[in-house]
mmCIF file of C-alpha atoms in Angstrom:
data_model
loop_
_atom_site.group_PDB
_atom_site.id
_atom_site.type_symbol
_atom_site.label_atom_id
_atom_site.label_comp_id
_atom_site.label_asym_id
_atom_site.label_seq_id
_atom_site.Cartn_x
_atom_site.Cartn_y
_atom_site.Cartn_z
ATOM 1 C CA UNK A 1 8.701 21.291 -4.031
ATOM 2 C CA UNK A 2 10.720 21.351 -7.302
ATOM 3 C CA UNK A 3 8.801 20.088 -10.314
ATOM 4 C CA UNK A 4 10.561 17.086 -11.979
ATOM 5 C CA UNK A 5 9.949 16.122 -15.304
ATOM 6 C CA UNK A 6 7.729 13.043 -15.470
ATOM 7 C CA UNK A 7 8.329 9.956 -17.595
ATOM 8 C CA UNK A 8 5.322 9.775 -19.806
ATOM 9 C CA UNK A 9 6.184 7.619 -22.697
ATOM 10 C CA UNK A 10 6.847 4.049 -22.251
ATOM 11 C CA UNK A 11 7.581 1.000 -24.483
ATOM 12 C CA UNK A 12 4.368 -0.748 -23.484
ATOM 13 C CA UNK A 13 5.199 -4.054 -25.263
ATOM 14 C CA UNK A 14 8.599 -4.133 -23.786
ATOM 15 C CA UNK A 15 7.177 -3.400 -20.387
ATOM 16 C CA UNK A 16 4.752 -6.383 -20.504
ATOM 17 C CA UNK A 17 7.552 -8.764 -21.623
ATOM 18 C CA UNK A 18 10.542 -7.759 -19.424
ATOM 19 C CA UNK A 19 8.772 -6.023 -16.491
ATOM 20 C CA UNK A 20 5.903 -8.434 -15.879
ATOM 21 C CA UNK A 21 7.158 -8.727 -12.183
ATOM 22 C CA UNK A 22 5.567 -5.289 -11.442
ATOM 23 C CA UNK A 23 2.105 -6.686 -11.908
ATOM 24 C CA UNK A 24 2.930 -10.108 -10.460
ATOM 25 C CA UNK A 25 4.064 -8.599 -7.102
ATOM 26 C CA UNK A 26 0.908 -6.538 -7.185
ATOM 27 C CA UNK A 27 -1.344 -9.567 -7.224
ATOM 28 C CA UNK A 28 -1.362 -10.049 -3.573
ATOM 29 C CA UNK A 29 -2.185 -6.275 -3.173
ATOM 30 C CA UNK A 30 -5.457 -7.098 -4.923
ATOM 31 C CA UNK A 31 -6.129 -9.471 -2.072
ATOM 32 C CA UNK A 32 -5.578 -6.655 0.394
ATOM 33 C CA UNK A 33 -8.025 -4.570 -1.575
ATOM 34 C CA UNK A 34 -10.575 -7.515 -1.450
ATOM 35 C CA UNK A 35 -12.900 -6.078 -4.291
ATOM 36 C CA UNK A 36 -16.439 -6.835 -3.959
ATOM 37 C CA UNK A 37 -19.163 -7.291 -6.768
ATOM 38 C CA UNK A 38 -20.769 -4.053 -7.636
ATOM 39 C CA UNK A 39 -18.099 -1.716 -6.111
ATOM 40 C CA UNK A 40 -16.667 1.024 -8.271
ATOM 41 C CA UNK A 41 -12.832 1.089 -8.094
ATOM 42 C CA UNK A 42 -10.193 3.515 -9.524
ATOM 43 C CA UNK A 43 -6.961 2.022 -10.497
ATOM 44 C CA UNK A 44 -4.602 4.973 -10.198
ATOM 45 C CA UNK A 45 -1.618 4.416 -12.422
ATOM 46 C CA UNK A 46 -2.967 1.282 -14.140
ATOM 47 C CA UNK A 47 -0.105 0.581 -16.513
ATOM 48 C CA UNK A 48 -1.108 -2.023 -19.093
ATOM 49 C CA UNK A 49 -4.206 -3.035 -17.263
ATOM 50 C CA UNK A 50 -3.415 -6.549 -15.846
ATOM 51 C CA UNK A 51 -4.281 -5.659 -12.188
ATOM 52 C CA UNK A 52 -7.349 -3.732 -13.294
ATOM 53 C CA UNK A 53 -8.525 -6.924 -15.071
ATOM 54 C CA UNK A 54 -7.842 -8.894 -11.989
ATOM 55 C CA UNK A 55 -9.921 -6.499 -9.900
ATOM 56 C CA UNK A 56 -12.761 -6.611 -12.284
ATOM 57 C CA UNK A 57 -12.817 -10.458 -12.236
ATOM 58 C CA UNK A 58 -14.237 -10.074 -8.773
ATOM 59 C CA UNK A 59 -17.163 -8.312 -10.100
ATOM 60 C CA UNK A 60 -16.060 -4.745 -9.438
ATOM 61 C CA UNK A 61 -16.556 -1.856 -12.034
ATOM 62 C CA UNK A 62 -12.939 -0.720 -12.703
ATOM 63 C CA UNK A 63 -11.771 2.528 -14.163
ATOM 64 C CA UNK A 64 -8.079 2.772 -14.858
ATOM 65 C CA UNK A 65 -6.033 6.020 -15.422
ATOM 66 C CA UNK A 66 -2.436 6.439 -16.453
ATOM 67 C CA UNK A 67 -0.245 9.231 -17.728
ATOM 68 C CA UNK A 68 1.357 7.176 -20.452
ATOM 69 C CA UNK A 69 -0.718 7.036 -23.844
ATOM 70 C CA UNK A 70 1.276 3.875 -24.785
ATOM 71 C CA UNK A 71 0.293 2.087 -21.582
ATOM 72 C CA UNK A 72 -3.327 3.106 -21.850
ATOM 73 C CA UNK A 73 -3.522 2.112 -25.529
ATOM 74 C CA UNK A 74 -2.120 -1.348 -24.692
ATOM 75 C CA UNK A 75 -4.463 -1.728 -21.783
ATOM 76 C CA UNK A 76 -7.464 -0.816 -23.975
ATOM 77 C CA UNK A 77 -6.352 -3.415 -26.489
ATOM 78 C CA UNK A 78 -5.826 -6.229 -23.960
ATOM 79 C CA UNK A 79 -9.051 -5.409 -22.017
ATOM 80 C CA UNK A 80 -11.454 -3.680 -24.356
ATOM 81 C CA UNK A 81 -14.378 -4.338 -21.813
ATOM 82 C CA UNK A 82 -12.784 -2.100 -19.205
ATOM 83 C CA UNK A 83 -12.514 1.728 -19.068
ATOM 84 C CA UNK A 84 -8.998 3.243 -19.324
ATOM 85 C CA UNK A 85 -8.135 6.847 -19.672
ATOM 86 C CA UNK A 86 -4.916 8.808 -20.205
ATOM 87 C CA UNK A 87 -4.656 11.523 -17.653
ATOM 88 C CA UNK A 88 -1.965 13.027 -15.305
ATOM 89 C CA UNK A 89 -2.974 11.902 -11.829
ATOM 90 C CA UNK A 90 -1.324 14.914 -10.316
ATOM 91 C CA UNK A 91 -3.654 17.202 -12.334
ATOM 92 C CA UNK A 92 -6.725 15.183 -12.210
ATOM 93 C CA UNK A 93 -10.153 15.759 -10.489
ATOM 94 C CA UNK A 94 -12.615 12.804 -10.729
ATOM 95 C CA UNK A 95 -15.807 13.286 -12.508
ATOM 96 C CA UNK A 96 -17.386 10.337 -10.863
ATOM 97 C CA UNK A 97 -17.570 8.707 -7.338
ATOM 98 C CA UNK A 98 -15.767 5.430 -6.387
ATOM 99 C CA UNK A 99 -15.563 3.144 -3.471
ATOM 100 C CA UNK A 100 -11.897 2.370 -3.404
ATOM 101 C CA UNK A 101 -8.618 3.559 -4.921
ATOM 102 C CA UNK A 102 -6.051 0.866 -5.884
ATOM 103 C CA UNK A 103 -2.451 1.868 -6.964
ATOM 104 C CA UNK A 104 0.501 -0.460 -7.653
ATOM 105 C CA UNK A 105 3.994 0.874 -8.427
ATOM 106 C CA UNK A 106 2.771 4.279 -9.579
ATOM 107 C CA UNK A 107 2.814 6.751 -6.746
ATOM 108 C CA UNK A 108 6.602 7.068 -6.502
ATOM 109 C CA UNK A 109 6.500 8.437 -10.051
ATOM 110 C CA UNK A 110 4.363 11.380 -8.893
ATOM 111 C CA UNK A 111 6.882 13.731 -7.367
ATOM 112 C CA UNK A 112 4.302 16.190 -6.059
ATOM 113 C CA UNK A 113 2.656 13.753 -3.634
ATOM 114 C CA UNK A 114 0.033 16.157 -2.293
ATOM 115 C CA UNK A 115 -1.229 16.832 -5.870
ATOM 116 C CA UNK A 116 -1.344 13.043 -6.365
ATOM 117 C CA UNK A 117 -3.229 12.510 -3.175
ATOM 118 C CA UNK A 118 -5.782 15.273 -3.989
ATOM 119 C CA UNK A 119 -6.267 13.602 -7.326
ATOM 120 C CA UNK A 120 -6.763 10.071 -6.027
ATOM 121 C CA UNK A 121 -9.184 11.191 -3.282
ATOM 122 C CA UNK A 122 -11.063 13.648 -5.414
ATOM 123 C CA UNK A 123 -13.919 11.046 -6.061
ATOM 124 C CA UNK A 124 -13.535 8.781 -3.149
ATOM 125 C CA UNK A 125 -16.604 8.271 -1.130
ATOM 126 C CA UNK A 126 -16.566 8.842 2.589
ATOM 127 C CA UNK A 127 -15.484 5.614 4.303
ATOM 128 C CA UNK A 128 -13.884 4.498 1.024
ATOM 129 C CA UNK A 129 -10.444 2.943 1.119
ATOM 130 C CA UNK A 130 -7.029 3.423 -0.458
ATOM 131 C CA UNK A 131 -4.939 0.390 -0.966
ATOM 132 C CA UNK A 132 -1.463 1.146 -2.410
ATOM 133 C CA UNK A 133 2.031 -0.082 -2.863
ATOM 134 C CA UNK A 134 4.998 1.858 -4.293
ATOM 135 C CA UNK A 135 8.697 2.643 -3.734
ATOM 136 C CA UNK A 136 9.482 3.730 -0.267
ATOM 137 C CA UNK A 137 12.521 5.088 1.502
ATOM 138 C CA UNK A 138 15.657 3.354 0.267
ATOM 139 C CA UNK A 139 14.125 1.888 -3.010
ATOM 140 C CA UNK A 140 16.739 1.220 -5.592
ATOM 141 C CA UNK A 141 19.230 3.216 -3.622
ATOM 142 C CA UNK A 142 22.217 1.198 -4.866
ATOM 143 C CA UNK A 143 21.108 1.530 -8.468
ATOM 144 C CA UNK A 144 20.646 5.300 -8.190
ATOM 145 C CA UNK A 145 24.031 5.581 -6.572
ATOM 146 C CA UNK A 146 25.757 3.719 -9.315
ATOM 147 C CA UNK A 147 24.103 5.896 -12.029
ATOM 148 C CA UNK A 148 25.179 9.106 -10.205
ATOM 149 C CA UNK A 149 28.705 7.607 -9.998
ATOM 150 C CA UNK A 150 28.731 6.886 -13.743
ATOM 151 C CA UNK A 151 27.566 10.363 -14.615
ATOM 152 C CA UNK A 152 30.081 11.872 -12.096
ATOM 153 C CA UNK A 153 32.878 10.032 -13.735
ATOM 154 C CA UNK A 154 31.746 11.309 -17.116
ATOM 155 C CA UNK A 155 31.663 14.871 -15.845
ATOM 156 C CA UNK A 156 27.778 15.132 -16.002
ATOM 157 C CA UNK A 157 26.571 14.742 -12.455
ATOM 158 C CA UNK A 158 24.836 18.126 -12.661
ATOM 159 C CA UNK A 159 22.579 16.611 -15.352
ATOM 160 C CA UNK A 160 21.360 13.954 -12.910
ATOM 161 C CA UNK A 161 17.651 14.108 -11.961
ATOM 162 C CA UNK A 162 15.968 12.199 -9.073
ATOM 163 C CA UNK A 163 12.678 11.277 -10.832
ATOM 164 C CA UNK A 164 10.961 9.437 -7.916
ATOM 165 C CA UNK A 165 9.504 10.333 -4.621
ATOM 166 C CA UNK A 166 10.427 7.539 -2.061
ATOM 167 C CA UNK A 167 8.834 8.504 1.358
ATOM 168 C CA UNK A 168 9.147 6.922 4.761
ATOM 169 C CA UNK A 169 6.089 5.493 6.339
ATOM 170 C CA UNK A 170 5.738 8.516 8.600
ATOM 171 C CA UNK A 171 6.014 10.971 5.867
ATOM 172 C CA UNK A 172 3.367 9.400 3.683
ATOM 173 C CA UNK A 173 0.935 8.565 6.563
ATOM 174 C CA UNK A 174 1.176 12.247 7.741
ATOM 175 C CA UNK A 175 0.366 13.454 4.204
ATOM 176 C CA UNK A 176 -2.684 11.100 4.010
ATOM 177 C CA UNK A 177 -3.865 12.098 7.465
ATOM 178 C CA UNK A 178 -3.555 15.737 6.492
ATOM 179 C CA UNK A 179 -5.959 15.094 3.590
ATOM 180 C CA UNK A 180 -8.685 13.440 5.810
ATOM 181 C CA UNK A 181 -7.500 9.715 5.659
ATOM 182 C CA UNK A 182 -7.196 7.318 8.506
ATOM 183 C CA UNK A 183 -4.150 5.181 8.028
ATOM 184 C CA UNK A 184 -4.873 1.527 9.262
ATOM 185 C CA UNK A 185 -1.793 -0.185 7.934
ATOM 186 C CA UNK A 186 1.532 1.152 6.659
ATOM 187 C CA UNK A 187 4.685 -0.962 6.305
ATOM 188 C CA UNK A 188 8.095 -0.498 4.570
ATOM 189 C CA UNK A 189 9.430 -3.853 3.438
ATOM 190 C CA UNK A 190 12.608 -4.856 1.652
ATOM 191 C CA UNK A 191 11.734 -6.722 -1.499
ATOM 192 C CA UNK A 192 14.930 -7.814 -3.496
ATOM 193 C CA UNK A 193 13.496 -8.331 -6.923
ATOM 194 C CA UNK A 194 15.071 -10.563 -9.511
ATOM 195 C CA UNK A 195 15.124 -9.117 -13.044
ATOM 196 C CA UNK A 196 14.363 -11.121 -16.160
ATOM 197 C CA UNK A 197 16.728 -11.688 -19.137
ATOM 198 C CA UNK A 198 19.729 -12.905 -17.307
ATOM 199 C CA UNK A 199 22.913 -10.914 -17.960
ATOM 200 C CA UNK A 200 21.003 -8.236 -19.739
ATOM 201 C CA UNK A 201 18.530 -7.758 -16.689
ATOM 202 C CA UNK A 202 20.045 -4.522 -15.344
ATOM 203 C CA UNK A 203 20.601 -3.009 -18.708
ATOM 204 C CA UNK A 204 16.874 -3.635 -19.624
ATOM 205 C CA UNK A 205 15.901 -2.241 -16.185
ATOM 206 C CA UNK A 206 17.832 0.947 -16.789
ATOM 207 C CA UNK A 207 16.635 1.281 -20.341
ATOM 208 C CA UNK A 208 13.024 1.060 -19.131
ATOM 209 C CA UNK A 209 13.091 3.012 -15.916
ATOM 210 C CA UNK A 210 16.538 4.422 -15.314
ATOM 211 C CA UNK A 211 16.547 6.863 -18.244
ATOM 212 C CA UNK A 212 14.283 9.009 -16.180
ATOM 213 C CA UNK A 213 17.472 9.998 -14.139
ATOM 214 C CA UNK A 214 19.082 11.584 -17.253
ATOM 215 C CA UNK A 215 16.056 12.785 -19.393
ATOM 216 C CA UNK A 216 18.171 15.186 -21.447
ATOM 217 C CA UNK A 217 20.873 12.736 -22.468
ATOM 218 C CA UNK A 218 21.710 11.982 -25.979
ATOM 219 C CA UNK A 219 21.246 8.404 -27.041
ATOM 220 C CA UNK A 220 24.949 7.730 -27.222
ATOM 221 C CA UNK A 221 25.378 9.365 -23.629
ATOM 222 C CA UNK A 222 22.507 7.286 -22.209
ATOM 223 C CA UNK A 223 23.928 4.036 -23.667
ATOM 224 C CA UNK A 224 27.241 4.722 -22.105
ATOM 225 C CA UNK A 225 25.942 5.763 -18.673
ATOM 226 C CA UNK A 226 23.779 2.687 -18.511
ATOM 227 C CA UNK A 227 26.640 0.342 -19.373
ATOM 228 C CA UNK A 228 28.938 2.058 -16.858
ATOM 229 C CA UNK A 229 26.311 1.916 -14.061
ATOM 230 C CA UNK A 230 25.591 -1.761 -14.864
ATOM 231 C CA UNK A 231 29.378 -2.506 -14.581
ATOM 232 C CA UNK A 232 29.577 -0.672 -11.360
ATOM 233 C CA UNK A 233 26.642 -2.809 -9.882
ATOM 234 C CA UNK A 234 28.093 -6.122 -11.034
ATOM 235 C CA UNK A 235 29.747 -6.811 -7.652
ATOM 236 C CA UNK A 236 26.623 -6.014 -5.458
ATOM 237 C CA UNK A 237 23.511 -6.967 -7.564
ATOM 238 C CA UNK A 238 24.636 -9.696 -10.021
ATOM 239 C CA UNK A 239 25.333 -13.264 -9.013
ATOM 240 C CA UNK A 240 26.829 -14.281 -12.340
ATOM 241 C CA UNK A 241 23.455 -15.289 -13.869
ATOM 242 C CA UNK A 242 20.700 -13.236 -12.437
ATOM 243 C CA UNK A 243 20.473 -9.519 -11.403
ATOM 244 C CA UNK A 244 18.525 -8.515 -8.277
ATOM 245 C CA UNK A 245 17.225 -5.007 -7.909
ATOM 246 C CA UNK A 246 17.268 -3.543 -4.355
ATOM 247 C CA UNK A 247 13.541 -2.737 -4.118
ATOM 248 C CA UNK A 248 11.980 -1.317 -0.851
ATOM 249 C CA UNK A 249 8.222 -0.992 -1.024
ATOM 250 C CA UNK A 250 5.751 0.979 1.064
ATOM 251 C CA UNK A 251 2.366 -0.709 1.362
ATOM 252 C CA UNK A 252 -0.671 0.875 3.035
ATOM 253 C CA UNK A 253 -4.363 0.869 3.710
ATOM 254 C CA UNK A 254 -6.240 3.984 4.594
ATOM 255 C CA UNK A 255 -9.852 4.987 4.868
ATOM 256 C CA UNK A 256 -11.532 8.404 4.164
ATOM 257 C CA UNK A 257 -12.929 9.871 7.285
#
């Protein structure tokens, strides 16, 4: 599989302010995890730590890892009582054992899925569970198409990068089974997601996430392609007041055999 440059550096403050829906939608995933007092749980791609703190509130011992130093620093500032490390999940091998892995909105950034699975399973106890949600097949397809069109019209489509891995249920379940997991539940669901900040919602989303599609762009190029893509999307994802992103999420529960 071709190695794609990862998005490592994030504007952590802006993420918390404008992209809080990421953690909000993950709150019921914590209910699927059903953390118990005394369990040791790995939050794989913990971001700024909000869901790790929610898991810890149930009495579990939580260890969060994330590739972004900015995210990890903010998580440590917000929740100093919890453990957070800055590591690449695709290169990581656990140095401790844990009862469960939790992952929200992170695995689609890991474009070598087998390496990510090896990492997240590396310390999981036999019988332990994985509870995860991330972008699945069709996720933000309308947005991706608009960015490609904007770049094509600028004569720069050859510089487009697909920075995400959006699998089908069958593709990801097969990978997990290959690595010794029994998949109990796996669903792909449409989740149209309202973006914050009114008319600026899509521009803010593209600035936060979409620049991963053109990592080599000069600032002026990125600004132009974002504006052009947002203009192309007005007729489909904007109702005149609020932007709605075309999210499709893959949610699953699996157990280590």
